[in-house]
Coordinates of C-alpha atoms in Angstrom, one line a residue:
M1 CA 0.0 0.0 0.0
K2 CA 1.3 3.5 -0.9
K3 CA -0.6 6.7 0.1
I4 CA 0.2 10.3 1.0
I5 CA -0.7 11.9 4.3
N6 CA -0.7 15.7 4.3
R7 CA 0.5 17.8 7.2
T8 CA -0.3 21.1 5.5
Q9 CA -3.5 21.9 3.6
D10 CA -1.6 22.8 0.5
G11 CA 0.2 19.4 0.5
R12 CA 3.6 21.1 0.8
V13 CA 4.5 19.0 3.9
N14 CA 3.4 15.4 3.6
M15 CA 4.4 11.9 4.3
E16 CA 4.5 9.1 1.7
V17 CA 3.5 5.8 3.2
Y18 CA 4.9 2.5 1.9
V19 CA 3.6 -0.3 4.0
N20 CA 2.6 -4.0 3.9
E21 CA -0.8 -3.9 5.6
G22 CA -0.9 -7.7 5.5
S23 CA 2.1 -8.3 7.6
A24 CA 1.5 -10.9 10.2
E25 CA 3.9 -9.1 12.6
L26 CA 4.5 -5.5 13.5
L27 CA 7.6 -4.4 11.6
P28 CA 10.2 -1.7 12.3
A29 CA 9.6 1.6 10.5
I30 CA 12.1 3.9 8.7
I31 CA 11.3 7.5 7.9
S32 CA 13.5 8.7 5.0
L33 CA 14.4 12.4 5.1
P34 CA 15.7 13.6 1.7
G35 CA 18.6 16.0 1.2
G36 CA 18.6 19.2 -0.9
A37 CA 20.3 21.9 1.2
F38 CA 16.9 22.8 2.6
T39 CA 16.1 24.4 -0.7
H40 CA 14.4 21.3 -2.3
L41 CA 14.0 17.6 -1.6
S42 CA 16.0 15.2 -3.7
D43 CA 14.0 12.5 -5.5
T44 CA 17.0 10.2 -5.2
D45 CA 16.4 9.9 -1.4
K46 CA 12.6 9.3 -1.8
E47 CA 11.2 6.2 -3.4
P48 CA 14.6 4.5 -4.0
T49 CA 15.3 4.5 -0.3
A50 CA 11.8 3.6 0.7
M51 CA 11.7 0.6 -1.7
T52 CA 15.2 -0.6 -0.8
F53 CA 14.4 -0.8 2.9
Y54 CA 10.8 -2.0 2.3
R55 CA 12.3 -5.1 0.5
C56 CA 14.4 -5.8 3.5
G57 CA 11.6 -6.1 6.0
F58 CA 10.8 -2.5 7.1
Q59 CA 7.7 -0.5 6.8
T60 CA 8.9 2.7 5.1
F61 CA 7.9 6.3 4.9
V62 CA 9.3 9.4 3.2
L63 CA 8.8 12.8 4.8
N64 CA 8.6 15.8 2.5
Y65 CA 9.5 18.4 5.2
S66 CA 9.6 22.2 5.1
V67 CA 12.3 23.7 2.8
G68 CA 13.2 27.1 1.3
K69 CA 11.5 30.1 3.1
Y70 CA 9.4 27.6 5.0
S71 CA 12.4 26.0 6.7
E72 CA 12.8 28.5 9.4
Y73 CA 13.3 26.7 12.7
P74 CA 11.4 24.8 14.3
A75 CA 9.4 23.9 11.2
P76 CA 11.5 20.9 10.0
L77 CA 11.7 19.6 13.6
D78 CA 8.0 19.9 14.0
D79 CA 7.5 18.1 10.7
I80 CA 9.5 15.1 11.6
S81 CA 8.0 15.0 15.1
W82 CA 4.5 15.0 13.6
A83 CA 5.6 12.1 11.3
I84 CA 6.8 10.0 14.2
L85 CA 3.5 10.7 16.1
Q86 CA 1.4 9.8 13.1
I87 CA 3.2 6.4 12.8
R88 CA 2.8 5.6 16.4
K89 CA -1.0 6.6 16.3
H90 CA -1.4 4.3 13.2
S91 CA 0.9 1.6 14.3
I92 CA -1.7 -1.2 14.2
E93 CA -3.2 -0.1 10.9
W94 CA 0.3 0.3 9.3
R95 CA 1.7 -2.9 11.0
V96 CA 4.5 -1.0 12.7
N97 CA 6.2 -1.8 15.9
P98 CA 5.8 1.5 17.8
D99 CA 9.0 0.8 19.7
K100 CA 11.1 0.5 16.5
I101 CA 10.8 3.8 14.6
V102 CA 14.0 5.0 12.8
V103 CA 14.7 8.4 11.3
M104 CA 17.1 8.2 8.4
G105 CA 18.4 11.4 6.9
F106 CA 20.6 12.2 3.9
S107 CA 22.6 15.5 3.9
A108 CA 20.1 18.3 5.0
G109 CA 17.7 15.5 5.9
A110 CA 20.4 14.1 8.2
S111 CA 20.2 17.4 10.0
V112 CA 16.5 17.0 10.4
A113 CA 17.0 13.4 11.7
G114 CA 19.7 14.7 14.1
M115 CA 17.5 17.5 15.4
S116 CA 14.7 14.9 16.0
A117 CA 17.1 12.5 17.8
T118 CA 18.6 15.2 20.1
Q119 CA 15.8 17.8 20.5
W120 CA 12.7 15.5 20.8
N121 CA 12.2 16.5 24.5
I122 CA 12.7 20.3 24.2
T123 CA 10.1 22.5 25.9
G124 CA 7.0 23.1 23.9
L125 CA 7.6 20.6 21.0
S126 CA 5.2 17.9 22.1
E127 CA 2.5 20.5 22.8
R128 CA 2.9 22.0 19.3
I129 CA 2.6 18.6 17.8
G130 CA -0.3 17.5 19.9
A131 CA 1.6 14.6 21.6
A132 CA 0.4 13.7 25.1
D133 CA 4.1 12.9 26.1
A134 CA 7.5 13.8 24.6
K135 CA 8.3 10.1 24.4
E136 CA 5.7 9.7 21.7
I137 CA 7.9 11.8 19.3
R138 CA 11.3 10.3 20.3
P139 CA 12.8 8.1 17.5
D140 CA 14.2 4.8 18.6
A141 CA 17.3 5.1 16.4
A142 CA 18.8 7.5 13.8
V143 CA 20.7 6.9 10.5
I144 CA 22.9 9.9 9.7
A145 CA 24.1 9.9 6.0
Y146 CA 26.7 12.4 5.0
G147 CA 25.1 15.1 7.2
A148 CA 26.5 18.0 9.2
C149 CA 26.0 18.1 12.9
N150 CA 27.9 21.5 13.2
T151 CA 26.6 23.4 10.2
S152 CA 27.6 26.9 11.2
E153 CA 31.3 26.1 11.6
T154 CA 32.0 23.3 9.2
I155 CA 29.7 24.5 6.4
V156 CA 28.6 28.1 6.5
K157 CA 31.8 29.6 7.9
N158 CA 34.1 27.2 6.1
P159 CA 35.7 28.7 2.9
N160 CA 37.4 25.4 2.0
I161 CA 34.3 23.4 0.9
E162 CA 32.2 23.3 -2.2
R163 CA 28.9 25.1 -1.8
P164 CA 25.5 24.5 -3.3
G165 CA 23.9 27.3 -5.3
S166 CA 21.8 28.3 -2.3
W167 CA 20.6 27.2 1.2
G168 CA 17.3 27.3 2.9
K169 CA 16.4 29.8 5.6
I170 CA 17.2 27.6 8.5
V171 CA 20.8 27.6 7.2
T172 CA 21.1 31.3 6.3
D173 CA 19.7 32.2 9.7
L174 CA 22.6 30.4 11.3
T175 CA 20.0 28.7 13.5
P176 CA 21.7 27.5 16.7
E177 CA 19.6 24.3 16.9
L178 CA 20.8 23.3 13.5
D179 CA 24.2 22.6 15.2
W180 CA 22.6 19.7 16.9
L181 CA 25.9 18.3 18.0
N182 CA 25.4 20.6 21.0
Y183 CA 22.2 18.8 22.0
V184 CA 23.6 15.2 22.2
D185 CA 23.0 13.9 25.7
K186 CA 22.2 10.6 27.4
T187 CA 18.6 10.6 26.1
T188 CA 19.8 10.6 22.5
P189 CA 18.9 7.3 20.7
P190 CA 21.5 5.1 19.1
M191 CA 22.9 6.3 15.7
F192 CA 24.3 4.7 12.6
I193 CA 26.6 7.2 10.9
W194 CA 28.2 6.8 7.5
Q195 CA 30.2 9.2 5.3
P196 CA 32.2 9.2 2.0
A197 CA 35.7 10.2 3.3
Y198 CA 36.2 12.7 0.4
D199 CA 32.8 14.4 0.4
K200 CA 33.1 17.8 -1.2
Y201 CA 30.1 19.4 0.7
V202 CA 30.3 18.0 4.2
P203 CA 33.6 17.6 5.9
K204 CA 34.1 14.2 7.6
E205 CA 35.0 16.0 10.9
N206 CA 31.3 16.2 11.5
Q207 CA 31.0 12.5 11.9
I208 CA 34.1 12.3 14.0
M209 CA 32.8 15.0 16.4
L210 CA 29.4 13.3 16.5
A211 CA 30.9 9.9 17.3
N212 CA 32.9 11.4 20.1
A213 CA 29.8 13.2 21.6
L214 CA 27.8 9.9 21.5
K215 CA 30.7 8.0 23.2
E216 CA 31.0 10.7 25.9
N217 CA 27.3 10.3 26.7
G218 CA 27.2 6.5 26.6
V219 CA 25.0 6.4 23.5
K220 CA 25.4 3.3 21.2
Y221 CA 26.6 4.2 17.7
E222 CA 28.4 2.7 14.7
L223 CA 30.5 4.9 12.3
H224 CA 31.6 4.0 8.8
M225 CA 34.0 6.2 6.8
F226 CA 34.2 4.9 3.2
K227 CA 37.1 5.5 0.8
D228 CA 34.7 5.8 -2.2
G229 CA 31.2 7.1 -2.7
Y230 CA 30.0 10.7 -3.0
H231 CA 27.6 13.2 -1.5
G232 CA 24.1 12.5 -2.6
M233 CA 24.6 8.8 -3.5
S234 CA 21.6 7.7 -1.4
V235 CA 21.2 3.9 -1.4
G236 CA 23.3 3.6 -4.6
Y237 CA 23.2 0.3 -6.4
N238 CA 21.1 -1.2 -3.7
A239 CA 18.0 0.5 -5.2
P240 CA 15.5 -1.7 -7.1
G241 CA 16.6 -2.4 -10.7
Y242 CA 20.3 -2.2 -9.9
T243 CA 22.9 -4.9 -8.8
L244 CA 25.8 -4.4 -6.5
T245 CA 28.1 -6.4 -8.8
D246 CA 27.9 -3.4 -11.2
S247 CA 28.4 -0.8 -8.6
P248 CA 31.2 1.8 -9.3
H249 CA 31.3 2.4 -5.5
P250 CA 31.2 -1.1 -4.0
D251 CA 32.8 0.0 -0.7
A252 CA 30.3 2.7 0.1
D253 CA 27.3 0.8 -1.3
R254 CA 27.9 -1.7 1.6
W255 CA 26.4 0.9 3.9
V256 CA 22.8 -0.4 3.4
N257 CA 23.5 -4.0 4.5
L258 CA 25.7 -2.8 7.4
C259 CA 22.9 -0.5 8.5
I260 CA 20.3 -3.2 8.4
D261 CA 22.5 -5.5 10.3
W262 CA 23.1 -2.8 13.0
L263 CA 19.4 -1.9 13.2
N264 CA 18.4 -5.5 13.7
R265 CA 20.9 -5.6 16.6
V266 CA 19.9 -2.4 18.4
L267 CA 16.2 -2.3 17.9

């Protein structure tokens, strides 16, 4: 079953639902958050990611969150919190285990996933979303794919990286909460982190800083730094219609299987 659930009346923010309603058991869920520098949402991170993980035993969702002028904080955080709450509310209908909900972000989407994982319990968020308790909007794990956890210093103020044509408002505002590294604490859920080592847009120092912060707070994590791959590769040759034997990036394309193995162990 595939359908779209709108958060805004104009359909600008919505969640694409890819679920097996006939599953005999409640399955873990993954919410894919596309990249796009907060100016747009990359199609590469939508259906290809949803169908890749759907085939591997997950109920999958794609969140089309607030971008461009609408990305002013806390809109993207509210969007992902709303998505988590919707999945928990519909867990029986959508055959989802409500204790196994994963946020999986790519590039800018990784920042949204990171904010969700580290700011789920900030004052006022659950009330804005209509959750009875902050725990209803806490993800159970996060997958961080070539995303920045310290955007202001490693991206905006860094003259040594390649820059996109533009950024969304949450970036140009230098929003403090976008540096979600500063919000990692003992309540942060486990994280799977992966990064192409020679990414032109996001310095690998982000992943190293994040892993150190998780370690210092006793949070489970797994970090993979790949010698090949590129920014924006998404699920690569794991996507339906492709085969890993033909992959030009066989090292980085292993991230999907590594991630699934890790999720099966921590959830």
